[in-house]
Amino acid sequence: MTDPLGLDPGREPEHPSARDLELLAFDGDDLHRGSSLESHVRGCDVCRDTVHVLRADRDAFLVRRPPAAFVARLETQQSPAPRWPFAVAAVGLVAAAAAVLLVPSAPPDVRLRGEGDGLRVLVSRGDGPATPHDGRPLEAGDILRFAVTTDVAGFAMIANVDDRGRVTTYVSSSPVDVGRDHVLPGSIALDDFVGVERLFLFVSDRPLDASAVERALTESYARAEGRLDAIADVEIDARLTTVTIRKRGPP
Amino acid sequence: MDTDEVSALYEKYGYAVHRRCLRLLGSTAEADDALHAVFLRVMRYGDTRRGEAPLPWLYRIADRHCFDVLRKRKREASPEESTRHLDRRASTEPSGDSPERASQVRQVLGRCGRNVQEVAVLYYVDEMTQEEVAAAVGYSRKTVRQKLAKFLETARRLLAEDMS
């Protein structure tokens, strides 16, 4: 059977299969005690090393992605999510000629990849404290900060695309821990831009390159032919969550 | 399945499932998605496992999810584009293959039927012999050979399309 891809099943006849080594590594020794597999691995440096590396890699994986956080996220996906999980903030809103409306159609409104890291936008006005936004109109000059919930210890970055296709990094690649509401460094002050913007949260287990992210968003916007809501394929290897911002013009 | 049981399964096998999905899909983000999809299924339907060994059972769920993803994928980015998006520190795939080779294999897998996909993965990824593959999926050895031949025929056809 000729093989145009040059694939090689890779198994030396005297060694167990990759599947069997994984079974031994991850099932644990007890399940395979006394077996021919365990006996071979005990006497074979190569296979013993393979099992050792698999177990070490698993231990490292579980440090970055602990079971409690992972299962907690599964549980939230088991039950229907509220439209917006936060209580209405008692913020004294003032009608403004130009206001920003933060409208999450669902928090977040689109999950392009990943089942949803959480992105919470915190709003402060004047000297007031930052409060989680619940979708009510905001004002130009409001200060936004971003709280991320994730089950991966790694890095988060936030970028923005407006409906003219301008891409802006709001928060550069910043370390995040597993858990809820990790507030990212920095903040942005809303300008008087009128239109639609989309915030994109990227989460990765490696640092994110802002120029690569901005380039990918620019290309996605172009492929979507200028339609913000049609951005669906951002070529960055990271988990992606997005929220839409709408700004109302004067009445 | 209750959360304690799911947590115990994840602690033992979560890495193995993620590693396998990463190898099949070539993308950390998609492997993350796949890991969640697998364990969500475990949480919902895990009580139907009926004594099957846990890791082969999890691999079966993962494989089927990944096969669906591969089939839905549009033409995967060319090897040059694929390598641009890969972490530059990782010059090889988890399997040790070059990114270009791994990308080609994924394209071929995405074009095959479910039965061929299953056999190809057991043979090339899990390094099972044809007899072991036959026992795992319930086919005769002759059928396994035919499925592998079909996989290679698809590979030849795709390579010929790429070159023309």
Coordinates of C-alpha atoms in Angstrom, one line a residue:
Chain A
M1 CA 0.0 0.0 0.0
T2 CA 1.8 3.1 -1.2
D3 CA 1.5 6.1 1.1
P4 CA 1.6 9.5 -0.7
L5 CA 1.8 11.3 2.6
G6 CA 4.8 9.3 3.8
L7 CA 2.8 8.4 7.0
D8 CA 4.5 5.9 9.2
P9 CA 2.4 4.1 11.8
G10 CA 5.6 4.5 13.8
R11 CA 5.3 1.5 16.0
E12 CA 8.4 -0.6 16.5
P13 CA 7.3 -4.3 16.6
E14 CA 8.8 -5.0 20.0
H15 CA 7.2 -2.0 21.7
P16 CA 3.6 -1.4 22.8
S17 CA 1.3 1.0 20.8
A18 CA 1.0 4.6 21.6
R19 CA -2.5 3.9 22.8
D20 CA -1.3 1.3 25.3
L21 CA 1.4 3.6 26.7
E22 CA -1.2 6.3 27.2
L23 CA -3.4 3.8 29.0
L24 CA -0.7 2.9 31.3
A25 CA 0.4 6.5 31.9
F26 CA -3.1 7.9 32.6
D27 CA -5.0 4.9 34.1
G28 CA -2.3 4.5 36.7
D29 CA -0.2 1.6 37.7
D30 CA -2.8 -0.3 39.7
L31 CA -5.0 -1.1 36.7
H32 CA -2.2 -2.6 34.8
R33 CA -0.2 -4.2 37.6
G34 CA 1.2 -7.6 36.6
S35 CA 0.3 -7.1 32.9
S36 CA 2.7 -7.7 30.0
L37 CA 2.4 -4.0 29.2
E38 CA 3.6 -3.0 32.7
S39 CA 6.3 -5.6 32.6
H40 CA 7.7 -4.3 29.2
V41 CA 7.7 -0.7 30.4
R42 CA 9.5 -1.5 33.6
G43 CA 12.3 -3.0 31.5
C44 CA 12.4 -0.6 28.6
D45 CA 14.0 2.8 29.0
V46 CA 12.3 4.4 26.0
C47 CA 8.8 3.4 27.0
R48 CA 9.4 4.2 30.6
D49 CA 10.5 7.7 29.6
T50 CA 7.5 8.1 27.4
V51 CA 5.1 7.2 30.3
H52 CA 7.1 9.5 32.6
V53 CA 6.8 12.5 30.2
L54 CA 3.1 11.9 29.6
R55 CA 2.5 12.0 33.4
A56 CA 4.6 15.1 33.8
D57 CA 2.8 16.9 31.0
R58 CA -0.5 16.0 32.6
D59 CA 0.6 17.4 35.9
A60 CA 1.6 20.6 34.3
F61 CA -1.7 20.8 32.4
L62 CA -3.7 20.4 35.6
V63 CA -1.8 23.3 37.2
R64 CA -2.8 25.5 34.3
R65 CA -6.3 24.1 34.1
P66 CA -7.4 22.9 37.5
P67 CA -10.3 20.5 37.7
A68 CA -12.4 22.8 40.0
A69 CA -12.5 25.7 37.5
F70 CA -13.1 23.4 34.6
V71 CA -16.0 21.6 36.1
A72 CA -17.5 24.9 37.4
R73 CA -17.5 26.2 33.8
L74 CA -19.2 23.0 32.7
E75 CA -21.9 23.4 35.3
T76 CA -22.7 26.9 34.1
Q77 CA -23.1 25.6 30.6
Q78 CA -25.4 22.9 31.8
S79 CA -27.9 25.4 33.0
P80 CA -29.3 28.2 30.9
A81 CA -27.4 31.5 31.4
P82 CA -29.3 34.6 32.5
R83 CA -29.4 37.2 29.8
W84 CA -27.2 39.4 32.0
P85 CA -26.0 38.0 35.3
F86 CA -25.4 41.2 37.2
A87 CA -27.9 43.2 39.2
V88 CA -28.9 46.6 37.9
A89 CA -26.3 49.0 39.1
A90 CA -27.8 52.1 40.8
V91 CA -25.9 54.6 38.7
G92 CA -27.1 58.1 38.4
L93 CA -27.4 58.2 34.6
V94 CA -27.6 61.6 33.0
A95 CA -29.1 61.9 29.5
A96 CA -26.4 63.1 27.2
A97 CA -26.3 64.4 23.7
A98 CA -24.0 61.6 22.7
A99 CA -24.1 58.5 24.8
V100 CA -22.6 55.0 24.5
L101 CA -25.0 52.1 24.8
L102 CA -23.4 48.9 25.8
V103 CA -25.7 46.2 24.5
P104 CA -24.8 42.6 25.2
S105 CA -27.3 40.6 23.2
A106 CA -26.1 37.8 25.4
P107 CA -23.1 37.9 27.6
P108 CA -21.0 37.6 25.5
D109 CA -23.1 37.9 22.3
V110 CA -21.1 35.7 20.1
R111 CA -18.7 32.9 20.9
L112 CA -16.5 32.5 17.9
R113 CA -14.3 30.0 19.5
G114 CA -14.3 28.6 22.9
E115 CA -17.3 28.0 25.1
G116 CA -17.0 31.4 26.7
D117 CA -14.5 33.0 28.9
G118 CA -16.4 35.7 30.7
L119 CA -15.9 39.4 29.9
R120 CA -17.4 41.9 32.3
V121 CA -17.2 45.6 31.6
L122 CA -16.9 47.8 34.7
V123 CA -17.9 51.5 34.3
S124 CA -17.0 54.4 36.4
R125 CA -18.2 58.0 35.9
G126 CA -16.6 61.0 37.4
D127 CA -15.3 60.1 40.9
G128 CA -17.8 57.3 41.3
P129 CA -16.7 53.6 41.9
A130 CA -16.5 51.2 39.0
T131 CA -19.7 49.2 38.7
P132 CA -20.6 46.3 36.4
H133 CA -22.5 47.5 33.4
D134 CA -26.0 46.1 32.8
G135 CA -26.7 47.4 29.3
R136 CA -28.0 50.9 30.2
P137 CA -26.8 53.8 28.2
L138 CA -23.4 55.2 29.0
E139 CA -21.9 58.5 28.3
A140 CA -18.8 59.8 26.5
G141 CA -16.1 60.2 29.1
D142 CA -17.1 57.1 31.0
I143 CA -14.1 55.0 32.1
L144 CA -14.2 51.4 31.2
R145 CA -12.2 48.6 32.8
F146 CA -12.4 44.9 32.0
A147 CA -12.8 41.9 34.2
V148 CA -12.1 38.4 32.8
T149 CA -13.2 35.1 34.0
T150 CA -11.3 32.1 32.6
D151 CA -10.3 28.6 33.5
V152 CA -7.0 28.9 31.8
A153 CA -4.0 30.5 33.4
G154 CA -2.4 32.5 30.6
F155 CA -2.8 35.8 28.9
A156 CA -5.7 38.0 28.0
M157 CA -5.9 40.9 25.5
I158 CA -8.8 43.2 24.5
A159 CA -9.1 44.8 21.1
N160 CA -11.8 46.9 19.6
V161 CA -13.1 47.2 16.0
D162 CA -15.5 50.0 15.1
D163 CA -17.8 50.1 12.1
R164 CA -15.3 52.0 10.0
G165 CA -12.9 49.1 10.4
R166 CA -10.5 50.8 12.8
V167 CA -8.8 48.4 15.1
T168 CA -7.5 49.5 18.5
T169 CA -5.8 47.5 21.2
Y170 CA -7.6 48.4 24.5
V171 CA -5.6 46.1 26.8
S172 CA -2.3 44.6 25.7
S173 CA -1.5 41.0 26.5
S174 CA -1.7 40.6 30.3
P175 CA -1.3 37.6 32.5
V176 CA -4.5 36.2 33.9
D177 CA -5.1 33.5 36.5
V178 CA -7.7 30.9 36.7
G179 CA -10.8 32.2 38.4
R180 CA -13.4 34.9 38.2
D181 CA -13.3 38.6 37.5
H182 CA -9.6 39.1 37.0
V183 CA -9.5 42.8 36.4
L184 CA -7.1 43.6 33.6
P185 CA -4.6 46.6 33.9
G186 CA -5.4 49.9 32.3
S187 CA -8.7 51.5 31.3
I188 CA -10.2 53.4 28.4
A189 CA -12.2 56.6 28.3
L190 CA -15.1 56.6 25.9
D191 CA -14.8 59.2 23.3
D192 CA -17.7 60.8 21.4
F193 CA -17.5 58.4 18.5
V194 CA -21.0 57.6 17.2
G195 CA -21.6 54.1 15.8
V196 CA -21.0 50.5 16.6
E197 CA -18.0 48.9 18.1
R198 CA -17.1 45.3 19.0
L199 CA -14.9 44.4 21.8
F200 CA -12.9 41.2 21.4
L201 CA -11.4 39.3 24.3
F202 CA -8.6 36.9 23.4
V203 CA -7.4 34.4 26.0
S204 CA -4.4 32.2 25.4
D205 CA -2.0 30.1 27.4
R206 CA 0.8 32.1 25.6
P207 CA 1.5 35.9 25.3
L208 CA -0.5 37.5 22.6
D209 CA 1.1 39.8 20.0
A210 CA -0.9 42.9 19.6
S211 CA 0.2 43.6 16.0
A212 CA -0.7 40.1 15.0
V213 CA -4.1 40.4 16.7
E214 CA -4.8 43.8 15.1
R215 CA -3.8 42.4 11.7
A216 CA -6.1 39.4 12.1
L217 CA -9.0 41.6 13.1
T218 CA -8.4 43.9 10.1
E219 CA -8.3 41.0 7.8
S220 CA -11.5 39.5 9.3
Y221 CA -13.3 42.9 8.9
A222 CA -12.2 42.9 5.3
R223 CA -13.5 39.4 4.7
A224 CA -16.8 40.4 6.3
E225 CA -16.9 43.1 3.7
G226 CA -17.2 45.9 6.3
R227 CA -20.0 44.3 8.3
L228 CA -19.0 44.2 12.0
D229 CA -21.7 41.7 12.9
A230 CA -20.4 39.3 10.2
I231 CA -16.9 39.0 11.7
A232 CA -16.8 35.3 12.3
D233 CA -13.3 34.0 11.6
V234 CA -10.4 35.7 13.4
E235 CA -7.2 33.8 12.6
I236 CA -5.5 33.9 16.0
D237 CA -5.0 30.8 17.9
A238 CA -6.7 31.9 21.1
R239 CA -10.1 31.7 22.7
L240 CA -12.3 34.5 21.6
T241 CA -15.3 36.2 23.3
T242 CA -16.9 39.4 21.9
V243 CA -19.4 42.1 23.1
T244 CA -21.0 44.7 20.9
I245 CA -21.1 48.4 21.9
R246 CA -23.6 50.7 20.3
K247 CA -23.5 54.4 20.7
R248 CA -26.6 56.4 20.2
G249 CA -26.5 59.8 18.6
P250 CA -28.4 62.8 19.8
P251 CA -32.2 62.4 19.8
Chain B
M1 CA -22.8 11.8 36.0
D2 CA -22.3 14.0 39.0
T3 CA -19.6 16.7 39.2
D4 CA -17.3 14.7 41.5
E5 CA -17.2 11.9 39.1
V6 CA -16.6 14.3 36.2
S7 CA -13.9 16.0 38.1
A8 CA -12.2 12.8 38.8
L9 CA -12.3 11.8 35.2
Y10 CA -11.0 15.1 34.1
E11 CA -8.1 15.0 36.5
K12 CA -7.1 11.6 35.2
Y13 CA -7.8 12.0 31.5
G14 CA -8.5 15.6 30.7
Y15 CA -4.9 16.2 29.5
A16 CA -5.1 13.0 27.4
V17 CA -8.3 14.1 25.7
H18 CA -6.9 17.6 25.1
R19 CA -3.7 16.3 23.7
R20 CA -5.6 14.0 21.3
C21 CA -7.9 16.8 20.1
L22 CA -4.9 19.1 19.6
R23 CA -3.3 16.5 17.5
L24 CA -6.4 15.9 15.4
L25 CA -7.4 19.6 15.0
G26 CA -4.0 21.4 15.1
S27 CA -5.4 24.3 17.0
T28 CA -5.2 25.0 20.8
A29 CA -8.5 27.0 20.7
E30 CA -10.3 24.2 18.9
A31 CA -8.8 21.6 21.2
D32 CA -10.1 23.6 24.1
D33 CA -13.6 23.7 22.6
A34 CA -13.4 20.0 21.9
L35 CA -12.3 19.2 25.5
H36 CA -15.3 21.1 26.8
A37 CA -17.7 19.4 24.4
V38 CA -16.4 16.0 25.4
F39 CA -16.8 16.6 29.1
L40 CA -20.1 18.3 28.7
R41 CA -21.3 15.1 26.9
V42 CA -19.7 13.0 29.7
M43 CA -21.6 15.1 32.3
R44 CA -24.9 14.6 30.4
Y45 CA -24.6 11.0 29.2
G46 CA -21.8 9.5 31.2
D47 CA -24.0 7.1 33.0
T48 CA -24.5 5.2 29.8
R49 CA -20.8 4.1 29.7
R50 CA -21.7 0.6 30.8
G51 CA -18.4 -0.6 32.0
E52 CA -16.3 0.4 29.0
A53 CA -12.8 1.4 29.9
P54 CA -12.8 5.2 30.5
L55 CA -9.9 6.3 28.3
P56 CA -11.0 4.5 25.1
W57 CA -14.5 5.7 25.7
L58 CA -13.4 9.3 26.1
Y59 CA -11.2 9.0 23.0
R60 CA -14.2 7.7 21.0
I61 CA -16.3 10.7 22.0
A62 CA -13.4 13.1 21.3
D63 CA -12.6 11.5 17.9
R64 CA -16.2 11.9 16.7
H65 CA -16.3 15.5 17.8
C66 CA -13.1 16.2 16.0
F67 CA -14.1 14.4 12.9
D68 CA -17.2 16.6 12.7
V69 CA -15.0 19.7 13.1
L70 CA -12.7 18.5 10.4
R71 CA -15.5 17.8 8.0
K72 CA -17.1 21.2 8.6
R73 CA -13.8 23.0 8.1
K74 CA -13.4 24.8 4.8
R75 CA -10.3 24.1 3.0
E76 CA -7.6 24.3 5.7
A77 CA -5.2 27.2 5.2
S78 CA -2.2 26.3 3.0
P79 CA 0.8 25.0 4.9
E80 CA 2.4 28.4 4.6
E81 CA -0.6 30.1 6.2
S82 CA -0.8 27.4 8.8
T83 CA 2.7 27.8 9.9
R84 CA 2.2 31.6 10.2
H85 CA -0.4 31.1 12.8
L86 CA 1.3 28.4 14.8
D87 CA 3.3 29.4 17.8
R88 CA 6.8 29.9 16.4
R89 CA 8.3 28.1 19.3
A90 CA 6.5 24.9 18.3
S91 CA 8.3 24.0 15.1
T92 CA 6.7 20.6 15.1
E93 CA 3.3 19.1 15.8
P94 CA 2.7 17.1 19.0
S95 CA 3.2 14.0 16.9
G96 CA 6.6 15.2 15.7
D97 CA 5.3 15.7 12.1
S98 CA 6.0 18.9 10.3
P99 CA 3.1 21.4 10.4
E100 CA 2.7 21.0 6.6
R101 CA 2.4 17.2 6.9
A102 CA 0.0 17.4 9.8
S103 CA -2.1 19.9 7.9
Q104 CA -2.3 17.6 4.9
V105 CA -3.3 14.7 7.1
R106 CA -6.1 16.7 8.7
Q107 CA -7.4 17.8 5.2
V108 CA -7.5 14.1 4.2
L109 CA -9.3 13.1 7.4
G110 CA -11.8 15.8 6.8
R111 CA -12.7 14.4 3.4
C112 CA -13.1 10.8 4.6
G113 CA -16.2 9.1 5.8
R114 CA -16.6 8.4 9.5
N115 CA -15.6 4.7 9.2
V116 CA -12.4 5.5 7.4
Q117 CA -11.6 8.3 9.8
E118 CA -11.9 6.0 12.8
V119 CA -9.7 3.3 11.3
A120 CA -7.1 5.8 10.1
V121 CA -6.8 7.4 13.5
L122 CA -6.5 4.1 15.4
Y123 CA -3.9 2.9 12.9
Y124 CA -1.8 6.1 12.5
V125 CA -2.3 7.9 15.7
D126 CA -2.8 5.1 18.2
E127 CA -0.3 2.9 16.4
M128 CA -2.5 -0.1 16.6
T129 CA -1.9 -3.1 14.3
Q130 CA -4.6 -3.9 11.8
E131 CA -5.7 -6.8 14.0
E132 CA -6.0 -4.5 17.0
V133 CA -7.9 -1.9 14.9
A134 CA -10.3 -4.7 13.7
A135 CA -10.9 -5.8 17.3
A136 CA -11.5 -2.2 18.5
V137 CA -14.1 -1.3 15.8
G138 CA -15.6 -4.7 15.2
Y139 CA -14.5 -5.0 11.6
S140 CA -12.7 -7.9 9.9
R141 CA -9.0 -7.3 9.1
K142 CA -9.8 -7.2 5.4
T143 CA -12.3 -4.4 6.0
V144 CA -9.6 -2.5 8.0
R145 CA -7.2 -2.9 5.1
Q146 CA -9.9 -1.6 2.7
K147 CA -10.6 1.4 4.9
L148 CA -6.9 2.3 5.1
A149 CA -6.6 1.9 1.3
K150 CA -9.5 4.3 1.0
F151 CA -7.8 6.8 3.3
L152 CA -4.6 6.7 1.2
E153 CA -6.6 6.9 -2.1
T154 CA -8.2 10.1 -0.7
A155 CA -4.8 11.4 0.2
R156 CA -3.5 10.8 -3.3
R157 CA -6.5 12.5 -4.8
L158 CA -6.1 15.6 -2.6
L159 CA -2.4 15.9 -3.3
A160 CA -3.1 15.6 -7.0
E161 CA -5.6 18.4 -6.7
D162 CA -3.2 20.6 -4.8
M163 CA -0.5 20.2 -7.4
S164 CA -2.8 20.9 -10.4

